[in-house]
PDB file of C-alpha atoms in Angstrom:
ATOM      1  CA  MET K   1     138.156  98.513 166.385  1.00 29.00           C
ATOM      2  CA  PRO K   2     135.201  97.614 168.425  1.00 31.00           C
ATOM      3  CA  ILE K   3     131.549  97.293 167.081  1.00 31.00           C
ATOM      4  CA  THR K   4     129.856  99.642 168.484  1.00 37.00           C
ATOM      5  CA  ASP K   5     125.501  99.457 169.689  1.00 38.00           C
ATOM      6  CA  ASP K   6     124.560 101.661 166.476  1.00 43.00           C
ATOM      7  CA  GLU K   7     126.453  99.021 164.300  1.00 39.00           C
ATOM      8  CA  THR K   8     125.263  95.994 165.897  1.00 37.00           C
ATOM      9  CA  ALA K   9     121.170  97.203 165.814  1.00 41.00           C
ATOM     10  CA  SER K  10     121.659  97.626 162.079  1.00 44.00           C
ATOM     11  CA  ARG K  11     123.118  95.013 161.376  1.00 48.00           C
ATOM     12  CA  THR K  12     120.438  93.070 163.407  1.00 60.00           C
ATOM     13  CA  LEU K  13     118.016  94.813 161.094  1.00 64.00           C
ATOM     14  CA  LEU K  14     119.544  93.832 158.255  1.00 69.00           C
ATOM     15  CA  ASP K  15     120.052  90.442 158.594  1.00 66.00           C
ATOM     16  CA  ALA K  16     115.913  91.007 160.067  1.00 63.00           C
ATOM     17  CA  ALA K  17     115.036  92.245 156.323  1.00 67.00           C
ATOM     18  CA  TYR K  18     116.004  89.111 154.978  1.00 65.00           C
ATOM     19  CA  SER K  19     113.922  86.813 157.676  1.00 62.00           C
ATOM     20  CA  ILE K  20     110.650  88.421 158.107  1.00 62.00           C
ATOM     21  CA  GLU K  21     107.242  86.519 157.390  1.00 61.00           C
ATOM     22  CA  ASN K  22     104.862  89.229 156.685  1.00 65.00           C
ATOM     23  CA  LYS K  23     104.380  93.367 155.573  1.00 64.00           C
ATOM     24  CA  ASP K  24     103.465  94.384 159.099  1.00 70.00           C
ATOM     25  CA  ASP K  25     106.577  93.120 160.214  1.00 70.00           C
ATOM     26  CA  ALA K  26     108.030  94.671 156.946  1.00 72.00           C
ATOM     27  CA  LYS K  27     106.377  98.114 157.674  1.00 70.00           C
ATOM     28  CA  ARG K  28     107.670  98.279 161.410  1.00 74.00           C
ATOM     29  CA  LEU K  29     111.474  97.164 160.170  1.00 76.00           C
ATOM     30  CA  TYR K  30     111.473  99.346 157.918  1.00 76.00           C
ATOM     31  CA  ASP K  31     110.178 102.568 160.151  1.00 76.00           C
ATOM     32  CA  ASP K  32     113.349 101.812 163.139  1.00 77.00           C
ATOM     33  CA  TRP K  33     115.719 101.021 160.403  1.00 80.00           C
ATOM     34  CA  ALA K  34     114.906 104.226 158.623  1.00 78.00           C
ATOM     35  CA  ASP K  35     117.638 106.715 160.082  1.00 83.00           C
ATOM     36  CA  GLY K  36     120.396 104.487 159.754  1.00 86.00           C
ATOM     37  CA  TYR K  37     119.340 102.167 156.696  1.00 88.00           C
ATOM     38  CA  ALA K  38     121.064 104.300 153.613  1.00 90.00           C
ATOM     39  CA  ALA K  39     124.392 104.436 155.599  1.00 90.00           C
ATOM     40  CA  GLU K  40     124.596 100.872 156.582  1.00 90.00           C
ATOM     41  CA  MET K  41     123.338  99.474 152.828  1.00 91.00           C
ATOM     42  CA  THR K  42     126.077 102.156 151.475  1.00 93.00           C
ATOM     43  CA  ALA K  43     128.489 100.291 153.650  1.00 92.00           C
ATOM     44  CA  ASN K  44     127.673  96.774 152.939  1.00 93.00           C
ATOM     45  CA  GLY K  45     127.674  97.712 149.001  1.00 96.00           C
ATOM     46  CA  TYR K  46     124.106  97.863 147.701  1.00 96.00           C
ATOM     47  CA  ALA K  47     124.725  97.034 144.239  1.00 98.00           C
ATOM     48  CA  ALA K  48     121.014  96.561 143.046  1.00 97.00           C
ATOM     49  CA  PRO K  49     119.956 100.139 142.748  1.00 98.00           C
ATOM     50  CA  ALA K  50     122.682 100.768 140.361  1.00 98.00           C
ATOM     51  CA  ARG K  51     122.582  97.681 137.996  1.00 98.00           C
ATOM     52  CA  THR K  52     118.778  97.613 137.880  1.00 98.00           C
ATOM     53  CA  ALA K  53     118.401 101.656 136.805  1.00 98.00           C
ATOM     54  CA  ALA K  54     121.455 101.116 134.382  1.00 98.00           C
ATOM     55  CA  ALA K  55     120.028  97.833 132.653  1.00 98.00           C
ATOM     56  CA  LEU K  56     116.237 100.129 132.802  1.00 98.00           C
ATOM     57  CA  ALA K  57     118.040 103.089 131.119  1.00 98.00           C
ATOM     58  CA  ARG K  58     119.368 100.505 128.361  1.00 98.00           C
ATOM     59  CA  TYR K  59     115.870  99.477 127.505  1.00 98.00           C
ATOM     60  CA  ALA K  60     113.912 102.564 128.681  1.00 96.00           C
ATOM     61  CA  GLY K  61     113.433 104.362 125.553  1.00 91.00           C
ATOM     62  CA  ASP K  62     112.999 108.263 126.042  1.00 95.00           C
ATOM     63  CA  LEU K  63     114.552 109.120 129.558  1.00 97.00           C
ATOM     64  CA  ARG K  64     113.244 112.205 130.245  1.00 97.00           C
ATOM     65  CA  ALA K  65     109.443 109.739 130.209  1.00 97.00           C
ATOM     66  CA  PRO K  66     108.280 109.773 134.189  1.00 97.00           C
ATOM     67  CA  VAL K  67     109.028 106.695 135.648  1.00 98.00           C
ATOM     68  CA  LEU K  68     107.931 105.446 139.238  1.00 98.00           C
ATOM     69  CA  ASP K  69     109.822 103.923 142.233  1.00 98.00           C
ATOM     70  CA  LEU K  70     108.253 100.918 143.564  1.00 96.00           C
ATOM     71  CA  GLY K  71     109.323 100.663 147.422  1.00 93.00           C
ATOM     72  CA  CYS K  72     111.670 103.405 147.703  1.00 96.00           C
ATOM     73  CA  GLY K  73     112.512 103.289 150.950  1.00 92.00           C
ATOM     74  CA  ALA K  74     114.911 105.701 151.601  1.00 94.00           C
ATOM     75  CA  GLY K  75     116.128 106.988 148.023  1.00 96.00           C
ATOM     76  CA  LEU K  76     118.771 105.137 147.550  1.00 97.00           C
ATOM     77  CA  SER K  77     116.969 103.598 144.493  1.00 98.00           C
ATOM     78  CA  GLY K  78     116.314 107.310 143.440  1.00 98.00           C
ATOM     79  CA  ALA K  79     119.281 108.322 143.718  1.00 98.00           C
ATOM     80  CA  ALA K  80     120.774 105.683 140.750  1.00 98.00           C
ATOM     81  CA  LEU K  81     117.690 106.427 138.335  1.00 98.00           C
ATOM     82  CA  ARG K  82     118.415 109.318 138.428  1.00 98.00           C
ATOM     83  CA  ASP K  83     122.733 108.849 138.090  1.00 98.00           C
ATOM     84  CA  ALA K  84     121.262 106.641 134.908  1.00 98.00           C
ATOM     85  CA  GLY K  85     119.897 109.321 132.929  1.00 98.00           C
ATOM     86  CA  PHE K  86     116.003 109.310 134.142  1.00 98.00           C
ATOM     87  CA  THR K  87     114.641 113.053 134.835  1.00 98.00           C
ATOM     88  CA  ALA K  88     111.032 112.668 135.911  1.00 98.00           C
ATOM     89  CA  VAL K  89     111.402 110.440 139.159  1.00 98.00           C
ATOM     90  CA  ASP K  90     108.456 109.533 141.310  1.00 98.00           C
ATOM     91  CA  GLY K  91     108.968 107.226 144.507  1.00 97.00           C
ATOM     92  CA  ALA K  92     106.205 105.065 146.283  1.00 96.00           C
ATOM     93  CA  ASP K  93     106.367 102.923 149.716  1.00 94.00           C
ATOM     94  CA  PHE K  94     105.051 102.185 152.956  1.00 89.00           C
ATOM     95  CA  ALA K  95     106.850 103.554 155.760  1.00 89.00           C
ATOM     96  CA  PRO K  96     105.939 106.616 156.237  1.00 90.00           C
ATOM     97  CA  ARG K  97     109.842 107.441 157.581  1.00 92.00           C
ATOM     98  CA  MET K  98     111.823 106.093 154.902  1.00 92.00           C
ATOM     99  CA  LEU K  99     109.014 108.482 152.841  1.00 95.00           C
ATOM    100  CA  GLN K 100     111.153 111.272 155.132  1.00 94.00           C
ATOM    101  CA  ALA K 101     114.549 110.034 154.712  1.00 94.00           C
ATOM    102  CA  ALA K 102     113.820 109.453 150.246  1.00 96.00           C
ATOM    103  CA  LYS K 103     112.293 113.275 150.649  1.00 97.00           C
ATOM    104  CA  ALA K 104     115.760 114.327 152.066  1.00 96.00           C
ATOM    105  CA  ARG K 105     117.607 112.911 149.507  1.00 95.00           C
ATOM    106  CA  GLY K 106     115.999 115.667 147.125  1.00 96.00           C
ATOM    107  CA  VAL K 107     116.224 113.281 143.918  1.00 97.00           C
ATOM    108  CA  TYR K 108     112.211 112.548 143.310  1.00 98.00           C
ATOM    109  CA  ARG K 109     109.906 114.867 141.874  1.00 97.00           C
ATOM    110  CA  GLU K 110     106.478 113.430 144.101  1.00 97.00           C
ATOM    111  CA  LEU K 111     106.554 111.013 146.472  1.00 97.00           C
ATOM    112  CA  MET K 112     103.028 108.639 147.664  1.00 95.00           C
ATOM    113  CA  LEU K 113     102.621 106.390 150.982  1.00 94.00           C
ATOM    114  CA  THR K 114     101.331 103.423 149.056  1.00 89.00           C
ATOM    115  CA  ASP K 115     100.932  99.675 150.056  1.00 84.00           C
ATOM    116  CA  LEU K 116     102.443  97.623 147.471  1.00 75.00           C
ATOM    117  CA  SER K 117      99.825  95.109 148.380  1.00 71.00           C
ATOM    118  CA  ASP K 118      97.281  97.140 147.651  1.00 75.00           C
ATOM    119  CA  PRO K 119      96.372  98.866 143.304  1.00 80.00           C
ATOM    120  CA  LEU K 120      98.783 100.882 142.570  1.00 87.00           C
ATOM    121  CA  PRO K 121      99.176 104.376 143.134  1.00 84.00           C
ATOM    122  CA  ALA K 122      99.158 104.743 139.354  1.00 88.00           C
ATOM    123  CA  ALA K 123      96.430 105.304 136.252  1.00 89.00           C
ATOM    124  CA  PRO K 124      97.448 103.132 133.515  1.00 92.00           C
ATOM    125  CA  GLY K 125      99.699 104.616 131.127  1.00 95.00           C
ATOM    126  CA  GLN K 126     100.959 107.785 133.714  1.00 96.00           C
ATOM    127  CA  TYR K 127     104.021 105.973 134.042  1.00 97.00           C
ATOM    128  CA  ALA K 128     105.969 104.789 130.748  1.00 97.00           C
ATOM    129  CA  ASN K 129     108.825 102.917 133.307  1.00 98.00           C
ATOM    130  CA  MET K 130     108.812 101.499 136.043  1.00 98.00           C
ATOM    131  CA  ALA K 131     111.268 100.177 139.380  1.00 98.00           C
ATOM    132  CA  ALA K 132     111.375  97.367 142.292  1.00 97.00           C
ATOM    133  CA  ILE K 133     114.576  97.169 142.928  1.00 97.00           C
ATOM    134  CA  GLY K 134     114.581  95.364 146.358  1.00 93.00           C
ATOM    135  CA  VAL K 135     111.372  95.456 146.752  1.00 93.00           C
ATOM    136  CA  PHE K 136     110.557  91.447 146.070  1.00 92.00           C
ATOM    137  CA  SER K 137     111.854  88.803 148.466  1.00 85.00           C
ATOM    138  CA  PRO K 138     109.324  86.387 150.746  1.00 81.00           C
ATOM    139  CA  GLY K 139     107.281  88.940 153.352  1.00 74.00           C
ATOM    140  CA  HIS K 140     107.489  91.230 151.618  1.00 77.00           C
ATOM    141  CA  ALA K 141     106.075  92.430 148.534  1.00 85.00           C
ATOM    142  CA  PRO K 142     103.710  89.618 146.583  1.00 87.00           C
ATOM    143  CA  ALA K 143     104.551  87.946 143.291  1.00 91.00           C
ATOM    144  CA  SER K 144     101.134  89.431 141.971  1.00 92.00           C
ATOM    145  CA  LEU K 145     102.977  92.800 141.944  1.00 93.00           C
ATOM    146  CA  ILE K 146     104.891  92.062 138.955  1.00 95.00           C
ATOM    147  CA  ALA K 147     101.232  91.598 136.681  1.00 95.00           C
ATOM    148  CA  GLN K 148      99.981  94.879 138.071  1.00 94.00           C
ATOM    149  CA  VAL K 149     102.958  96.621 136.974  1.00 96.00           C
ATOM    150  CA  LEU K 150     103.090  95.448 133.851  1.00 97.00           C
ATOM    151  CA  ALA K 151      99.300  96.209 133.208  1.00 96.00           C
ATOM    152  CA  ALA K 152      99.687  99.561 133.872  1.00 96.00           C
ATOM    153  CA  LEU K 153     102.560 100.501 131.359  1.00 97.00           C
ATOM    154  CA  PRO K 154     101.604 101.395 128.184  1.00 97.00           C
ATOM    155  CA  ARG K 155     102.421  99.138 125.191  1.00 97.00           C
ATOM    156  CA  GLY K 156     105.923  99.192 125.413  1.00 97.00           C
ATOM    157  CA  GLY K 157     106.483  99.888 128.612  1.00 98.00           C
ATOM    158  CA  CYS K 158     109.354  98.674 130.816  1.00 98.00           C
ATOM    159  CA  PHE K 159     109.311  96.897 134.348  1.00 98.00           C
ATOM    160  CA  ALA K 160     112.638  96.927 135.592  1.00 98.00           C
ATOM    161  CA  PHE K 161     113.480  94.490 138.806  1.00 98.00           C
ATOM    162  CA  THR K 162     115.928  92.761 141.235  1.00 97.00           C
ATOM    163  CA  LEU K 163     114.666  89.509 143.073  1.00 97.00           C
ATOM    164  CA  ASN K 164     117.194  88.454 145.315  1.00 94.00           C
ATOM    165  CA  GLU K 165     118.418  83.999 145.731  1.00 94.00           C
ATOM    166  CA  HIS K 166     115.460  83.943 148.731  1.00 91.00           C
ATOM    167  CA  ALA K 167     112.951  85.082 146.016  1.00 92.00           C
ATOM    168  CA  MET K 168     114.767  83.068 143.624  1.00 94.00           C
ATOM    169  CA  LYS K 169     113.811  79.997 145.498  1.00 93.00           C
ATOM    170  CA  ASP K 170     109.681  80.886 145.699  1.00 92.00           C
ATOM    171  CA  ALA K 171     108.012  79.181 143.357  1.00 93.00           C
ATOM    172  CA  GLU K 172     105.787  82.004 143.342  1.00 92.00           C
ATOM    173  CA  TYR K 173     107.767  84.018 141.637  1.00 93.00           C
ATOM    174  CA  GLY K 174     108.998  82.217 139.080  1.00 93.00           C
ATOM    175  CA  GLY K 175     105.553  80.966 138.271  1.00 93.00           C
ATOM    176  CA  ARG K 176     104.487  84.246 137.581  1.00 93.00           C
ATOM    177  CA  MET K 177     107.114  85.319 135.673  1.00 94.00           C
ATOM    178  CA  ARG K 178     106.503  81.848 133.362  1.00 95.00           C
ATOM    179  CA  GLU K 179     102.675  83.160 133.226  1.00 96.00           C
ATOM    180  CA  LEU K 180     103.292  86.439 132.129  1.00 97.00           C
ATOM    181  CA  LEU K 181     106.805  85.633 129.473  1.00 97.00           C
ATOM    182  CA  ASP K 182     104.510  82.415 127.788  1.00 97.00           C
ATOM    183  CA  THR K 183     101.120  83.474 127.007  1.00 96.00           C
ATOM    184  CA  GLY K 184     103.168  86.303 124.919  1.00 97.00           C
ATOM    185  CA  TYR K 185     101.830  89.566 127.751  1.00 97.00           C
ATOM    186  CA  ALA K 186     105.261  90.954 128.226  1.00 98.00           C
ATOM    187  CA  SER K 187     108.918  89.894 127.055  1.00 98.00           C
ATOM    188  CA  LEU K 188     112.224  89.385 128.753  1.00 98.00           C
ATOM    189  CA  LEU K 189     114.607  92.092 127.748  1.00 98.00           C
ATOM    190  CA  PHE K 190     117.295  91.680 130.410  1.00 98.00           C
ATOM    191  CA  LYS K 191     118.431  89.026 132.971  1.00 98.00           C
ATOM    192  CA  GLU K 192     121.630  88.690 134.964  1.00 98.00           C
ATOM    193  CA  LEU K 193     122.420  87.825 138.671  1.00 98.00           C
ATOM    194  CA  GLY K 194     125.189  89.695 140.255  1.00 98.00           C
ATOM    195  CA  PRO K 195     125.902  91.335 143.283  1.00 98.00           C
ATOM    196  CA  HIS K 196     122.566  92.493 145.809  1.00 97.00           C
ATOM    197  CA  VAL K 197     123.851  93.191 149.175  1.00 95.00           C
ATOM    198  CA  PRO K 198     128.194  91.948 148.786  1.00 95.00           C
ATOM    199  CA  GLY K 199     128.447  92.866 152.509  1.00 92.00           C
ATOM    200  CA  ILE K 200     126.099  89.951 153.480  1.00 91.00           C
ATOM    201  CA  GLY K 201     126.778  88.223 150.687  1.00 94.00           C
ATOM    202  CA  LEU K 202     123.319  88.188 148.953  1.00 94.00           C
ATOM    203  CA  LYS K 203     123.273  88.234 145.116  1.00 97.00           C
ATOM    204  CA  ALA K 204     120.003  89.159 142.678  1.00 97.00           C
ATOM    205  CA  GLU K 205     118.755  88.782 139.746  1.00 98.00           C
ATOM    206  CA  VAL K 206     118.078  92.024 137.461  1.00 98.00           C
ATOM    207  CA  TRP K 207     115.145  91.311 134.708  1.00 98.00           C
ATOM    208  CA  VAL K 208     113.607  93.985 132.859  1.00 98.00           C
ATOM    209  CA  MET K 209     110.263  93.022 131.226  1.00 98.00           C
ATOM    210  CA  ARG K 210     108.715  94.893 128.495  1.00 98.00           C
ATOM    211  CA  ARG K 211     104.727  95.402 128.500  1.00 98.00           C
ATOM    212  CA  SER K 212     103.916  93.714 124.943  1.00 96.00           C
TER     213      SER K 212
END
């Protein structure tokens, strides 16, 4: 079967997502991709949302407590959190058109436009738990966000996130997490390597860290 122009364009955007170098390029890419993102990622077997949501649900405690989905994109991660049992899910993303797609999915209480290199859109303790699924990768969210999220959580709150294979090779991410764990600021509850986007052969680690 021949590949259509739309399929070619979408595959180009998927490839580009893992080669961008800064947040401005990322914002443009995800706004351009908003209409086809969910369908393309689903077609490529996007496994990270279900894997991460299940891991967070295992350790989060009360699934009725509010959870913030950082970098929520078109809402695939929010849908996975809902499927895992969370009932109060808010989302935040830096791409306006992605937020429009997420709103149409109907799984979020509230959606916020925010840049994850800026202060978090949440008061300390406002969310019992947070997730960042498919967010940490070079050129996307900075490693410093991990400490910011943990600082915004109440003691005992959990942060579930993915590190794709590109992020796993970046010493900045590993260094930040070792510092948080070695100082006792957080504890590691879960870490598992598995499929991320199987259609392009990409794997990721799912982590769950708890604020001490």
